[in-house]
Amino acid sequence: MDQQPPPFFKRGPAPVALLSFYVALSLALLVVDARFHTLEVLRQGLSMFTHPVQSFAHLPAQLLDNADSYFASLARLQEENAQLKRTRLENVAALLRSQQMEVENERLRKLLGVRERQQVSGQVAQILYSARDPYARRIIIDKGQQNKVVAGQPVIDDAGIVGQVTRVFPFVAEVTLITDKEQAVPVQVVRTGLRSVVFGLGDGQLELRFVPVTADIQNGDMLVTSGLDGIFPAGFPVAKVVHIESDTAYSFARIICTPLAGVEHFSEVMVLDPRPAVVLPEELESEAASKHAKAATRSGPAKKKRLKKD
């Protein structure tokens, strides 16, 4: 006796037929998409909906990675903090001595009547580019007349003297580096106190001139500004001695130095305010005026005698 399903249960196509149909449809879609890229828009639309799902699926792995990096950075910071504390404790004695020496220095200056060194101030400028002249060592900064920059202002960085403002434009200014051939800076040797002048060589190095052959100077000596030119404040690092040529046939030694500041690199610099003019005491001003008046009175009769002879 045949058993047939009730009439209200309809049987669809056979599973093998359905499988064959979907396989053929998939192959057709793959071929059409590979040849004509017709499903690209559909793929992008689907990615908008699947991206949150993918992000949520990757969330546990990301949390584990973040936790690992957090604890690693925490351990590193704790180690650095402990190292800094040890370094501070090791240097506390020197720090206390330097503070005491600073107080004593200030007290001695007041006791001897020596005036305090002038406080320097300035404004930070960004180096835009170097000058087009290949034979000059000049840079252009983004500060000009609008920022009250004037020619002659010294320029420094975090390591020492960089150069001097030589030309000023409305929005930019030109700085001549200390390595330029036309630049000279009065300096002083830190170790011995010897004063001289350092000149640029145009190749990134400096030359300390007018130093006798018998002078006490060595490789590694540090040079700082002496402040005698009235432009660069005293005490700023300038260069380090790297080579000395002493020949008894010449009166002066040839001393090559390398600048301490990043004069050949692009970075930020500080343009120091111009140094105020030195005011002479009233006694010196009156003495100079009297000498000038005497010189004028002496030159008057001499001119009259010459006119009579003529």
Short mmCIF file of N, CA, C and O in Angstrom, two decimals, residues 121-209:
data_model
loop_
_atom_site.label_atom_id
_atom_site.label_comp_id
_atom_site.label_asym_id
_atom_site.label_seq_id
_atom_site.Cartn_x
_atom_site.Cartn_y
_atom_site.Cartn_z
N SER A 121 66.30 88.07 26.98
CA SER A 121 64.97 87.64 26.58
C SER A 121 64.89 87.70 25.06
O SER A 121 65.74 88.30 24.40
N GLY A 122 63.88 87.09 24.52
CA GLY A 122 63.75 87.08 23.07
C GLY A 122 62.47 86.38 22.66
O GLY A 122 61.56 86.17 23.46
N GLN A 123 62.40 86.02 21.38
CA GLN A 123 61.24 85.37 20.82
C GLN A 123 61.67 84.20 19.94
O GLN A 123 62.72 84.24 19.29
N VAL A 124 60.86 83.15 19.96
CA VAL A 124 61.17 81.94 19.21
C VAL A 124 60.78 82.14 17.75
O VAL A 124 59.71 82.68 17.45
N ALA A 125 61.65 81.69 16.84
CA ALA A 125 61.40 81.79 15.40
C ALA A 125 61.65 80.44 14.76
O ALA A 125 62.46 79.64 15.23
N GLN A 126 60.96 80.21 13.67
CA GLN A 126 61.10 78.96 12.91
C GLN A 126 61.97 79.21 11.68
O GLN A 126 61.77 80.19 10.96
N ILE A 127 62.93 78.34 11.45
CA ILE A 127 63.78 78.45 10.26
C ILE A 127 62.98 77.94 9.06
O ILE A 127 62.55 76.79 9.04
N LEU A 128 62.80 78.82 8.07
CA LEU A 128 62.03 78.46 6.89
C LEU A 128 62.88 77.72 5.86
O LEU A 128 62.51 76.65 5.39
N TYR A 129 63.99 78.31 5.50
CA TYR A 129 64.88 77.70 4.50
C TYR A 129 66.21 78.42 4.55
O TYR A 129 66.36 79.45 5.22
N SER A 130 67.18 77.90 3.82
CA SER A 130 68.49 78.53 3.74
C SER A 130 68.55 79.45 2.53
O SER A 130 67.77 79.30 1.57
N ALA A 131 69.49 80.40 2.55
CA ALA A 131 69.62 81.34 1.46
C ALA A 131 70.06 80.63 0.19
O ALA A 131 70.66 79.56 0.22
N ARG A 132 69.76 81.26 -0.96
CA ARG A 132 70.06 80.63 -2.25
C ARG A 132 71.53 80.70 -2.61
O ARG A 132 71.99 79.98 -3.48
N ASP A 133 72.27 81.59 -1.97
CA ASP A 133 73.68 81.73 -2.28
C ASP A 133 74.45 80.53 -1.73
O ASP A 133 74.51 80.33 -0.52
N PRO A 134 75.07 79.70 -2.60
CA PRO A 134 75.77 78.51 -2.08
C PRO A 134 77.07 78.84 -1.37
O PRO A 134 77.61 78.00 -0.66
N TYR A 135 77.58 80.06 -1.55
CA TYR A 135 78.85 80.44 -0.93
C TYR A 135 78.64 81.19 0.39
O TYR A 135 79.61 81.64 0.99
N ALA A 136 77.42 81.36 0.81
CA ALA A 136 77.13 82.05 2.06
C ALA A 136 76.40 81.10 3.00
O ALA A 136 75.72 80.17 2.57
N ARG A 137 76.58 81.35 4.27
CA ARG A 137 75.91 80.56 5.30
C ARG A 137 74.86 81.45 5.95
O ARG A 137 75.11 82.13 6.93
N ARG A 138 73.67 81.45 5.33
CA ARG A 138 72.58 82.29 5.82
C ARG A 138 71.29 81.49 5.81
O ARG A 138 71.10 80.60 4.98
N ILE A 139 70.39 81.83 6.74
CA ILE A 139 69.10 81.18 6.84
C ILE A 139 68.02 82.25 6.92
O ILE A 139 68.29 83.42 7.24
N ILE A 140 66.80 81.86 6.61
CA ILE A 140 65.64 82.75 6.66
C ILE A 140 64.71 82.27 7.76
O ILE A 140 64.36 81.08 7.80
N ILE A 141 64.29 83.18 8.63
CA ILE A 141 63.38 82.84 9.73
C ILE A 141 62.05 83.55 9.50
O ILE A 141 61.95 84.48 8.71
N ASP A 142 61.03 83.09 10.22
CA ASP A 142 59.66 83.59 9.99
C ASP A 142 59.32 84.78 10.87
O ASP A 142 58.14 85.02 11.14
N LYS A 143 60.28 85.52 11.31
CA LYS A 143 60.03 86.74 12.08
C LYS A 143 60.69 87.92 11.36
O LYS A 143 61.83 87.80 10.88
N GLY A 144 59.96 89.05 11.29
CA GLY A 144 60.49 90.21 10.58
C GLY A 144 60.12 91.51 11.26
O GLY A 144 60.01 91.58 12.49
N GLN A 145 59.93 92.54 10.46
CA GLN A 145 59.61 93.85 11.01
C GLN A 145 58.29 93.86 11.77
O GLN A 145 58.12 94.64 12.71
N GLN A 146 57.35 93.02 11.35
CA GLN A 146 56.08 92.95 12.07
C GLN A 146 56.26 92.44 13.49
O GLN A 146 55.44 92.70 14.36
N ASN A 147 57.34 91.71 13.74
CA ASN A 147 57.63 91.18 15.07
C ASN A 147 58.71 91.99 15.79
O ASN A 147 59.30 91.51 16.76
N LYS A 148 59.02 93.19 15.27
CA LYS A 148 59.98 94.12 15.87
C LYS A 148 61.40 93.54 15.88
O LYS A 148 62.17 93.78 16.81
N VAL A 149 61.73 92.76 14.86
CA VAL A 149 63.09 92.26 14.70
C VAL A 149 63.91 93.30 13.97
O VAL A 149 63.46 93.87 12.97
N VAL A 150 65.11 93.57 14.45
CA VAL A 150 66.00 94.57 13.84
C VAL A 150 67.33 93.90 13.53
O VAL A 150 67.69 92.86 14.10
N ALA A 151 68.06 94.51 12.62
CA ALA A 151 69.37 93.98 12.25
C ALA A 151 70.33 94.08 13.43
O ALA A 151 70.34 95.09 14.15
N GLY A 152 71.13 93.06 13.60
CA GLY A 152 72.10 93.02 14.68
C GLY A 152 71.71 92.16 15.85
O GLY A 152 72.56 91.88 16.72
N GLN A 153 70.47 91.68 15.92
CA GLN A 153 70.06 90.85 17.05
C GLN A 153 70.74 89.49 17.00
O GLN A 153 70.80 88.86 15.94
N PRO A 154 71.24 89.00 18.12
CA PRO A 154 71.85 87.66 18.15
C PRO A 154 70.79 86.58 18.10
O PRO A 154 69.66 86.76 18.57
N VAL A 155 71.17 85.44 17.53
CA VAL A 155 70.27 84.29 17.37
C VAL A 155 70.94 83.08 18.02
O VAL A 155 72.11 82.81 17.76
N ILE A 156 70.20 82.36 18.85
CA ILE A 156 70.74 81.20 19.56
C ILE A 156 69.77 80.03 19.40
O ILE A 156 68.64 80.20 18.94
N ASP A 157 70.25 78.84 19.78
CA ASP A 157 69.39 77.68 19.92
C ASP A 157 69.65 77.05 21.29
O ASP A 157 70.24 77.69 22.16
N ASP A 158 69.22 75.82 21.47
CA ASP A 158 69.36 75.21 22.79
C ASP A 158 70.78 74.82 23.12
O ASP A 158 71.06 74.41 24.26
N ALA A 159 71.73 74.95 22.17
CA ALA A 159 73.11 74.55 22.42
C ALA A 159 74.08 75.72 22.43
O ALA A 159 75.16 75.61 23.00
N GLY A 160 73.73 76.84 21.83
CA GLY A 160 74.65 77.97 21.82
C GLY A 160 74.31 78.99 20.76
O GLY A 160 73.17 79.07 20.28
N ILE A 161 75.34 79.77 20.36
CA ILE A 161 75.15 80.86 19.41
C ILE A 161 75.00 80.29 18.00
O ILE A 161 75.78 79.45 17.56
N VAL A 162 73.98 80.76 17.28
CA VAL A 162 73.73 80.33 15.91
C VAL A 162 74.23 81.37 14.92
O VAL A 162 74.88 81.06 13.93
N GLY A 163 73.91 82.64 15.15
CA GLY A 163 74.32 83.68 14.23
C GLY A 163 73.77 85.03 14.64
O GLY A 163 73.50 85.28 15.82
N GLN A 164 73.57 85.89 13.64
CA GLN A 164 73.17 87.27 13.88
C GLN A 164 72.27 87.72 12.75
O GLN A 164 72.49 87.40 11.57
N VAL A 165 71.21 88.45 13.11
CA VAL A 165 70.29 89.00 12.10
C VAL A 165 71.02 90.08 11.30
O VAL A 165 71.56 91.03 11.88
N THR A 166 71.03 89.94 9.98
CA THR A 166 71.73 90.90 9.11
C THR A 166 70.78 91.68 8.21
O THR A 166 71.07 92.82 7.87
N ARG A 167 69.68 91.09 7.81
CA ARG A 167 68.70 91.79 6.97
C ARG A 167 67.30 91.47 7.47
O ARG A 167 67.01 90.34 7.86
N VAL A 168 66.44 92.50 7.46
CA VAL A 168 65.09 92.35 7.98
C VAL A 168 64.10 92.78 6.90
O VAL A 168 64.27 93.82 6.27
N PHE A 169 63.07 91.97 6.72
CA PHE A 169 62.00 92.23 5.77
C PHE A 169 60.68 92.31 6.56
O PHE A 169 60.66 92.03 7.76
N PRO A 170 59.59 92.68 5.91
CA PRO A 170 58.34 92.83 6.67
C PRO A 170 57.91 91.59 7.44
O PRO A 170 57.44 91.69 8.58
N PHE A 171 58.05 90.40 6.84
CA PHE A 171 57.54 89.20 7.49
C PHE A 171 58.63 88.17 7.77
O PHE A 171 58.38 87.20 8.49
N VAL A 172 59.80 88.32 7.22
CA VAL A 172 60.90 87.38 7.45
C VAL A 172 62.17 88.17 7.70
O VAL A 172 62.21 89.39 7.54
N ALA A 173 63.21 87.45 8.13
CA ALA A 173 64.51 88.07 8.38
C ALA A 173 65.61 87.09 7.97
O ALA A 173 65.41 85.87 7.99
N GLU A 174 66.75 87.66 7.61
CA GLU A 174 67.90 86.86 7.20
C GLU A 174 68.91 86.83 8.33
O GLU A 174 69.26 87.87 8.89
N VAL A 175 69.37 85.63 8.66
CA VAL A 175 70.33 85.42 9.74
C VAL A 175 71.63 84.89 9.13
O VAL A 175 71.61 83.88 8.41
N THR A 176 72.72 85.57 9.41
CA THR A 176 74.03 85.10 8.99
C THR A 176 74.61 84.20 10.07
O THR A 176 74.74 84.63 11.23
N LEU A 177 74.94 82.98 9.71
CA LEU A 177 75.46 82.02 10.68
C LEU A 177 76.89 82.36 11.06
O LEU A 177 77.61 83.03 10.31
N ILE A 178 77.32 81.89 12.21
CA ILE A 178 78.67 82.18 12.67
C ILE A 178 79.71 81.46 11.83
O ILE A 178 80.90 81.78 11.90
N THR A 179 79.28 80.48 11.02
CA THR A 179 80.22 79.79 10.14
C THR A 179 80.43 80.51 8.83
O THR A 179 81.23 80.05 8.00
N ASP A 180 79.75 81.62 8.60
CA ASP A 180 79.94 82.40 7.38
C ASP A 180 81.30 83.10 7.40
O ASP A 180 81.81 83.47 8.48
N LYS A 181 81.88 83.31 6.22
CA LYS A 181 83.21 83.91 6.14
C LYS A 181 83.24 85.35 6.63
O LYS A 181 84.28 85.85 7.03
N GLU A 182 82.11 86.03 6.57
CA GLU A 182 82.06 87.44 6.96
C GLU A 182 81.64 87.63 8.41
O GLU A 182 81.40 88.76 8.83
N GLN A 183 81.54 86.55 9.17
CA GLN A 183 81.07 86.65 10.55
C GLN A 183 82.23 86.44 11.52
O GLN A 183 83.05 85.55 11.33
N ALA A 184 82.27 87.28 12.55
CA ALA A 184 83.30 87.19 13.60
C ALA A 184 82.62 87.39 14.94
O ALA A 184 81.74 88.25 15.09
N VAL A 185 83.05 86.60 15.92
CA VAL A 185 82.45 86.65 17.27
C VAL A 185 83.57 86.71 18.29
O VAL A 185 84.43 85.82 18.32
N PRO A 186 83.61 87.74 19.15
CA PRO A 186 84.59 87.75 20.25
C PRO A 186 84.27 86.65 21.26
O PRO A 186 83.13 86.52 21.70
N VAL A 187 85.27 85.87 21.59
CA VAL A 187 85.07 84.72 22.47
C VAL A 187 86.10 84.72 23.58
O VAL A 187 87.05 85.51 23.58
N GLN A 188 85.90 83.79 24.51
CA GLN A 188 86.80 83.61 25.65
C GLN A 188 86.91 82.13 25.93
O GLN A 188 85.91 81.39 25.91
N VAL A 189 88.12 81.66 26.18
CA VAL A 189 88.36 80.26 26.52
C VAL A 189 87.93 80.04 27.97
O VAL A 189 88.39 80.75 28.88
N VAL A 190 87.08 79.07 28.19
CA VAL A 190 86.53 78.84 29.52
C VAL A 190 87.63 78.41 30.49
O VAL A 190 87.68 78.85 31.64
N ARG A 191 88.51 77.55 30.06
CA ARG A 191 89.51 76.97 30.96
C ARG A 191 90.54 77.99 31.42
O ARG A 191 90.94 78.01 32.58
N THR A 192 90.99 78.86 30.52
CA THR A 192 92.08 79.79 30.84
C THR A 192 91.65 81.25 30.90
O THR A 192 92.39 82.08 31.40
N GLY A 193 90.46 81.57 30.36
CA GLY A 193 90.03 82.96 30.33
C GLY A 193 90.63 83.77 29.21
O GLY A 193 90.46 84.99 29.16
N LEU A 194 91.35 83.14 28.29
CA LEU A 194 91.99 83.84 27.17
C LEU A 194 90.92 84.39 26.24
O LEU A 194 89.98 83.70 25.87
N ARG A 195 91.07 85.65 25.84
CA ARG A 195 90.13 86.30 24.94
C ARG A 195 90.71 86.36 23.53
O ARG A 195 91.89 86.61 23.34
N SER A 196 89.83 86.15 22.55
CA SER A 196 90.23 86.24 21.16
C SER A 196 88.97 86.41 20.31
O SER A 196 87.89 86.70 20.84
N VAL A 197 89.12 86.19 19.01
CA VAL A 197 88.00 86.33 18.07
C VAL A 197 87.95 85.09 17.21
O VAL A 197 88.98 84.61 16.71
N VAL A 198 86.76 84.54 17.01
CA VAL A 198 86.56 83.36 16.19
C VAL A 198 85.88 83.79 14.89
O VAL A 198 84.94 84.59 14.90
N PHE A 199 86.39 83.29 13.76
CA PHE A 199 85.89 83.65 12.44
C PHE A 199 85.34 82.40 11.74
O PHE A 199 85.84 81.30 11.93
N GLY A 200 84.31 82.61 10.92
CA GLY A 200 83.77 81.51 10.14
C GLY A 200 84.63 81.20 8.94
O GLY A 200 85.26 82.10 8.36
N LEU A 201 84.67 79.94 8.56
CA LEU A 201 85.45 79.51 7.41
C LEU A 201 84.59 79.22 6.18
O LEU A 201 85.12 78.96 5.11
N GLY A 202 83.27 79.25 6.34
CA GLY A 202 82.40 79.01 5.21
C GLY A 202 82.13 77.55 4.91
O GLY A 202 81.36 77.24 3.99
N ASP A 203 82.74 76.64 5.65
CA ASP A 203 82.55 75.21 5.40
C ASP A 203 81.98 74.49 6.62
O ASP A 203 82.14 73.27 6.76
N GLY A 204 81.34 75.22 7.50
CA GLY A 204 80.77 74.62 8.69
C GLY A 204 81.69 74.62 9.89
O GLY A 204 81.28 74.14 10.95
N GLN A 205 82.91 75.16 9.75
CA GLN A 205 83.85 75.21 10.85
C GLN A 205 84.24 76.65 11.15
O GLN A 205 83.91 77.58 10.41
N LEU A 206 84.97 76.82 12.26
CA LEU A 206 85.41 78.14 12.71
C LEU A 206 86.91 78.11 12.93
O LEU A 206 87.51 77.05 13.11
N GLU A 207 87.50 79.31 12.94
CA GLU A 207 88.93 79.44 13.20
C GLU A 207 89.15 80.50 14.27
O GLU A 207 88.66 81.63 14.15
N LEU A 208 89.88 80.12 15.30
CA LEU A 208 90.24 81.03 16.38
C LEU A 208 91.54 81.72 16.01
O LEU A 208 92.60 81.09 15.95
N ARG A 209 91.47 83.01 15.76
CA ARG A 209 92.63 83.75 15.27
C ARG A 209 93.23 84.64 16.36
O ARG A 209 92.65 84.84 17.42
#
